[in-house]
Coordinates of C-alpha atoms and ligand atoms in Angstrom, one line a residue:
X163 CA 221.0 121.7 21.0
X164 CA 220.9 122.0 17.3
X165 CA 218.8 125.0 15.6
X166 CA 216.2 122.7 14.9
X167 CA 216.0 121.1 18.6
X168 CA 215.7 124.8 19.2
X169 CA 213.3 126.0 17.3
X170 CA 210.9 123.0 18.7
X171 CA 212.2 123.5 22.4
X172 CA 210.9 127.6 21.3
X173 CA 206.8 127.6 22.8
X174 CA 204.2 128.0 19.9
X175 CA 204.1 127.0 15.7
X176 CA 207.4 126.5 13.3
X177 CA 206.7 127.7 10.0
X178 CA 208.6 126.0 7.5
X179 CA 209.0 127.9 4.0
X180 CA 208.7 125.9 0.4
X181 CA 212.0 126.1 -1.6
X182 CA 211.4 124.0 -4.9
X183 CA 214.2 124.6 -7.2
X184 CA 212.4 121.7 -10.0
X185 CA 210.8 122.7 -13.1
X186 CA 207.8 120.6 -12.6
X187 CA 206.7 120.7 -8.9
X188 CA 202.8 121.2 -9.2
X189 CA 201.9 124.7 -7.3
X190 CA 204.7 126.9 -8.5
X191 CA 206.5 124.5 -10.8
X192 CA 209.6 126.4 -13.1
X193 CA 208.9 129.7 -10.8
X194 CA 212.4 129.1 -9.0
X195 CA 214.8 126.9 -11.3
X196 CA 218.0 129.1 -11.1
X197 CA 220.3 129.7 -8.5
X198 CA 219.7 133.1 -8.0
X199 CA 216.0 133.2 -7.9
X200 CA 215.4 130.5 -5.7
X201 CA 217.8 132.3 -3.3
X202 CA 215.7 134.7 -3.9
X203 CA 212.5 133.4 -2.9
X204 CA 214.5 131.8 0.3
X205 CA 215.3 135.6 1.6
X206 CA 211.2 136.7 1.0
X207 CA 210.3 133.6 3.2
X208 CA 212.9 134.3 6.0
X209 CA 212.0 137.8 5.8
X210 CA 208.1 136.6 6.1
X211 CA 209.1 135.2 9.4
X212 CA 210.1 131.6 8.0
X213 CA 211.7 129.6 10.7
X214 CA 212.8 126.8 8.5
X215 CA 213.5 126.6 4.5
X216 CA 212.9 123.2 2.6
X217 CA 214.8 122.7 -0.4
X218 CA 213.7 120.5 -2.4
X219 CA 215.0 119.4 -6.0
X220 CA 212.9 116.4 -6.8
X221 CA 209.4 116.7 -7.3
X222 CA 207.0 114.3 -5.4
X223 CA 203.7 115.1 -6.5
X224 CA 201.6 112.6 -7.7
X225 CA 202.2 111.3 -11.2
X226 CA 206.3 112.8 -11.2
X227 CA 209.0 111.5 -12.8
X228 CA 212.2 110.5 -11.0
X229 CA 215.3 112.8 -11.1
X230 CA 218.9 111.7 -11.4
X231 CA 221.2 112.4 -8.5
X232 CA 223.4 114.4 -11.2
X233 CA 220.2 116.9 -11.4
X234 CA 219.2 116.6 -7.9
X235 CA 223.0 118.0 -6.8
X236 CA 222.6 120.3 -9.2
X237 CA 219.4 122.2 -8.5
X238 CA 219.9 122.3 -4.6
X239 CA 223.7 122.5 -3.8
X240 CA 224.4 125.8 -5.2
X241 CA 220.9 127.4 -3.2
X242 CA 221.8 125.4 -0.2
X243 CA 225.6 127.2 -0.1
X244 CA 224.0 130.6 -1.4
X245 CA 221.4 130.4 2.0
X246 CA 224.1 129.4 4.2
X247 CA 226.8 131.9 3.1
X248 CA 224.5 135.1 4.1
X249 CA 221.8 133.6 6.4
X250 CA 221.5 132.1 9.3
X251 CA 218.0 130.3 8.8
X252 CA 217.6 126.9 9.5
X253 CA 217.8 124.8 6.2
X254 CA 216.4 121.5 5.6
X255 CA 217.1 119.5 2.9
X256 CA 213.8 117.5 0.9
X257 CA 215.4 114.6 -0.5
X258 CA 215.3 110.8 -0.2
X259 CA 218.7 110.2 -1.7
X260 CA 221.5 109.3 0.7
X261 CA 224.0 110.6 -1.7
X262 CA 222.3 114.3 -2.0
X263 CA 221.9 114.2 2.0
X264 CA 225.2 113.9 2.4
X265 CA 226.3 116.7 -0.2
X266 CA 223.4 119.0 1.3
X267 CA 224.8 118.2 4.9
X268 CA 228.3 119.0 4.1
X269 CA 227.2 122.6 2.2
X270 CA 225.4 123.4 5.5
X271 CA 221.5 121.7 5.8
X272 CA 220.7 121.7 9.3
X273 CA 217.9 118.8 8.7
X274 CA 216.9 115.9 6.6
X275 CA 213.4 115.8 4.9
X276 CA 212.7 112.4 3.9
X277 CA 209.2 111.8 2.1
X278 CA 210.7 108.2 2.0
X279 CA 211.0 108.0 5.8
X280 CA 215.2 106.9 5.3
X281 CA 214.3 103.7 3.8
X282 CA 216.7 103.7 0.8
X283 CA 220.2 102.4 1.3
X284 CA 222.2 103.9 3.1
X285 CA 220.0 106.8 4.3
X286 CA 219.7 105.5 8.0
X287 CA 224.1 105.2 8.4
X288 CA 224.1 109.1 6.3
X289 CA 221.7 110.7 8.6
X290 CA 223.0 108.9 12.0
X291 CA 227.0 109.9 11.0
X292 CA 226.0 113.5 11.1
X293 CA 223.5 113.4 14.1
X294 CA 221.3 115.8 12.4
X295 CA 217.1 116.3 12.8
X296 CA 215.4 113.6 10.2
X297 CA 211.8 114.1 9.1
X298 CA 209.7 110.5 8.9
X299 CA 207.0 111.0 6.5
X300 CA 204.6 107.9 5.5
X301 CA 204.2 107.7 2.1
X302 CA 201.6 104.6 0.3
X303 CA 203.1 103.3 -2.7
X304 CA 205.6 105.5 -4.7
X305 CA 204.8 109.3 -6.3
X306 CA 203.9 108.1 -10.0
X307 CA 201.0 105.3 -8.6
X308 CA 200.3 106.4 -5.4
X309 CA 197.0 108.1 -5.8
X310 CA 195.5 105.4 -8.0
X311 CA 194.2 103.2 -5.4
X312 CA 195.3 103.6 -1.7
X313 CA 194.1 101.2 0.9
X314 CA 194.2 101.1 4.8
X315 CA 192.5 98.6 7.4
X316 CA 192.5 102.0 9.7
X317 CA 194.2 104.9 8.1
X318 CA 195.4 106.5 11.6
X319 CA 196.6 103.2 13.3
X320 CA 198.4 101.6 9.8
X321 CA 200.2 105.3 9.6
X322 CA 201.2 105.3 13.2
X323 CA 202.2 101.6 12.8
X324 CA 204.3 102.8 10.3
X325 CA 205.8 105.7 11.9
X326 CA 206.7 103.5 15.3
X327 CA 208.8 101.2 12.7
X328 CA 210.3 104.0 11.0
X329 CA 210.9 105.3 14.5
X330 CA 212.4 102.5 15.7
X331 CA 214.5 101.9 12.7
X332 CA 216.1 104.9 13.2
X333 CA 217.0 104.8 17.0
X334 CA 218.3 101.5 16.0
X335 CA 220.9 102.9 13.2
X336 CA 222.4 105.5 16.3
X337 CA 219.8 108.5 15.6
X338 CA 219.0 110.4 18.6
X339 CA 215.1 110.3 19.9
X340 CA 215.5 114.4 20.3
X341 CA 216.4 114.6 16.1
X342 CA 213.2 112.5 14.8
X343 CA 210.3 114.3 13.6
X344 CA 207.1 112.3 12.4
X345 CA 204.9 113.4 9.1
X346 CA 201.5 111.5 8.2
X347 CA 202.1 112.3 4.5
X348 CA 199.3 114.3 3.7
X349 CA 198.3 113.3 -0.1
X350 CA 200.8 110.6 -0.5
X351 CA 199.2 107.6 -1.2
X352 CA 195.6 108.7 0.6
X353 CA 192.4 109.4 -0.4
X354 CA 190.6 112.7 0.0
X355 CA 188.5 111.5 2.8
X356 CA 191.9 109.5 4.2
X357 CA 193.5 112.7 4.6
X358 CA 190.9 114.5 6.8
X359 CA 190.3 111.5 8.8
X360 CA 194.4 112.1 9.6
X361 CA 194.0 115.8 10.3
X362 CA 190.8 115.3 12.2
X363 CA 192.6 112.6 14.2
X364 CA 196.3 114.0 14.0
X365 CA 196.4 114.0 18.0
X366 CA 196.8 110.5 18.3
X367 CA 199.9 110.7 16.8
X368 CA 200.9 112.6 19.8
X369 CA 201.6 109.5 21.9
X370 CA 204.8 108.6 19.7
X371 CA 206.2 111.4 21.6
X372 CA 208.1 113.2 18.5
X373 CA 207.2 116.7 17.3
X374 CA 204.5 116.7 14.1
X375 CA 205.2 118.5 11.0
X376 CA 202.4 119.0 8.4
X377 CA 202.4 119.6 4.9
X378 CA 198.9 120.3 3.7
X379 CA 200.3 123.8 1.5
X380 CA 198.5 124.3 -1.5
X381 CA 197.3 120.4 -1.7
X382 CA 194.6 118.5 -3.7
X383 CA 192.9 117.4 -0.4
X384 CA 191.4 121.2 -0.2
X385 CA 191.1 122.3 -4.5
X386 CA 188.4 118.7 -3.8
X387 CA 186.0 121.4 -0.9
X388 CA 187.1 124.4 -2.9
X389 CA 187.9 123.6 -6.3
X390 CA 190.6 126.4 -6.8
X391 CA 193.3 126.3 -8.4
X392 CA 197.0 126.1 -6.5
X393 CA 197.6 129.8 -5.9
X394 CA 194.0 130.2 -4.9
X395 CA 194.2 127.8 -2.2
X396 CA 196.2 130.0 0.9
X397 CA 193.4 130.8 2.6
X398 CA 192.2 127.2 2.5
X399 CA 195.9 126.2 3.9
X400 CA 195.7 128.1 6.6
X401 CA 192.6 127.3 8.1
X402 CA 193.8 123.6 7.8
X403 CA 197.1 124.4 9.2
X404 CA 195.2 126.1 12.5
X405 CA 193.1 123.0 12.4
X406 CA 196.4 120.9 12.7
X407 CA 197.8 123.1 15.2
X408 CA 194.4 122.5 17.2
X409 CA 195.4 119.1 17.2
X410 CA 199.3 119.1 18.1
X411 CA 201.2 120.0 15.2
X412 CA 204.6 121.8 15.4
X413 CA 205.9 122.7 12.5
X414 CA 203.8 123.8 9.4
X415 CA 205.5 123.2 5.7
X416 CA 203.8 125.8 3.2
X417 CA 204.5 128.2 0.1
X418 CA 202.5 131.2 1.7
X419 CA 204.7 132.2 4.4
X420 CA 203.2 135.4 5.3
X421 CA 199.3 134.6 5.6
X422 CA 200.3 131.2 7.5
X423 CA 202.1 132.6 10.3
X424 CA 199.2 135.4 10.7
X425 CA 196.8 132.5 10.7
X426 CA 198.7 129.8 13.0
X427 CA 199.3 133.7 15.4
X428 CA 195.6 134.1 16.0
X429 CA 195.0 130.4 16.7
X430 CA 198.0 130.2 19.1
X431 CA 196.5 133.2 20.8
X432 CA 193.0 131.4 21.6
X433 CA 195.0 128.1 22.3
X434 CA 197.8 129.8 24.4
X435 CA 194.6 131.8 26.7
X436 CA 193.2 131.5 29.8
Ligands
LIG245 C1 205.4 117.0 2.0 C2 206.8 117.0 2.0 C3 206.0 117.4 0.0 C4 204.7 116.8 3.2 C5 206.9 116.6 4.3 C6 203.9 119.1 -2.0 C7 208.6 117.2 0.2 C8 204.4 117.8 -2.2 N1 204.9 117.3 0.8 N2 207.6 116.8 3.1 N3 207.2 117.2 0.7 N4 205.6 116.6 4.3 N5 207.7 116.4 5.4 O1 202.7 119.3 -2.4 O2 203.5 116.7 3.4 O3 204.5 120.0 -1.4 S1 206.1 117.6 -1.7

């Protein structure tokens, strides 16, 4: 078993820390561009109780520009071997380029995060070579449209649809059914109301069979109930990360480390009772 097989296999929530190392991701964009300080940051999250760190070094959020593979390589490779040379946390690496993968891989990633669900060239053959955990997330569109005009004949059953393919395509390519992970995407291509009706139904995407990971940290789906801006928004994370956990989730992607696990604690308490 790899760590990540592990850390699923292990009873009760994964808490997956945020690592951006871009200078324009949208909750903590140019906080964590050099080396050292998103190493940094990585140590505070493991030492919060992070199970899981995300790199990521190109920024998805709605309306983002694309990054070169040059910058990309740049940002995370030198965090990635700073991580691995002192820590033993599992590392995943947030990218859809095969290319990057494969460098992130080689410097000592233990998984793939793939908003693009492996669909680019080449990603599939990378990710099946190494036999490594992939994340599948459903994305609508691409990160500089996506939000202007999504549209589903049933936003649960077209995202599951999706997922199966995805699914598929991978077991097809050589990937184990024990190293796929499945994502709905939340705020990729959805609507507000789209992305409750996904955590409100998240369970059905229990009969794929694959672990869940959600990524609801910080999002636009809760600033439109609470209108707060991003760092005022933790509470309202966690309370929809203990509603995901309700309904099946595994492993919970967020920037607050600390007041996530305490939340996603208390919840696993009532749901782990008598
Ligand atoms: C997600 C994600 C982002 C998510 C997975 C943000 C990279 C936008 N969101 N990966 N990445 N799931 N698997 O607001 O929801 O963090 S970036």
């Amino acid at each position: 078993m790899n760590k990540i097989q592990q850390l699923i296999h292990q009873h009760g929530p994964v808490v997956m820390g945020i690592l951006n190392t871009t200078p324009d991701s949208f909750s903590d964009g140019g906080l964590f561009v050099s080396p050292e300080s998103a190493f940094h940051q990585a140590m505070l999250m493991v030492d919060a109780g992070a199970q899981i760190i995300d790199v990521g070094g190109e920024s998805t959020r709605p309306g983002a520009t694309e990054v070169t593979i040059e910058d990309e390589l740049q940002r995370v490779i030198p965090v990635i071997e700073a991580i691995r040379q002192s820590s033993s946390i599992a590392i995943s690496i947030d990218t859809s380029k095969p290319q990057v993968m494969q460098a992130a891989i080689e410097a000592g990633a233990d998984m793939v995060n793939d908003v693009n669900a492996l669909q680019a060239e080449g990603a599939l053959e990378i990710c099946a070579r190494y036999q490594l955990p992939v994340c599948l997330m459903h994305m609508q569109g691409q990160p500089r449209t996506m939000q202007k005009n999504p549209q589903y004949k049933d936003v649960v059953e077209d995202i599951k649809n999706f997922l199966q393919q995805r699914m598929n395509a991978c077991l097809d390519a050589g990937i184990d059914a024990q190293n796929i992970i499945l994502d709905p995407g939340f705020g990729f291509g959805k609507t507000v109301s789209q992305n409750y009706s996904l955590l409100k139904h998240l369970h059905e995407f229990l009969s794929l069979n694959q672990p869940l990971l959600v990524g609801v940290s910080r999002k636009n789906m809760l600033a439109e109930i609470i209108q707060q801006p991003p760092e005022q928004r933790v509470v309202a994370t966690a309370a929809a990360n203990v509603l995901a956990l309700s309904k099946g989730a595994k492993i919970f992607r967020v920037h607050d480390v600390k007041e996530n696990i305490e939340a996603l604690k208390i919840a696993q308490a009532m749901l782990g009772a008598p």
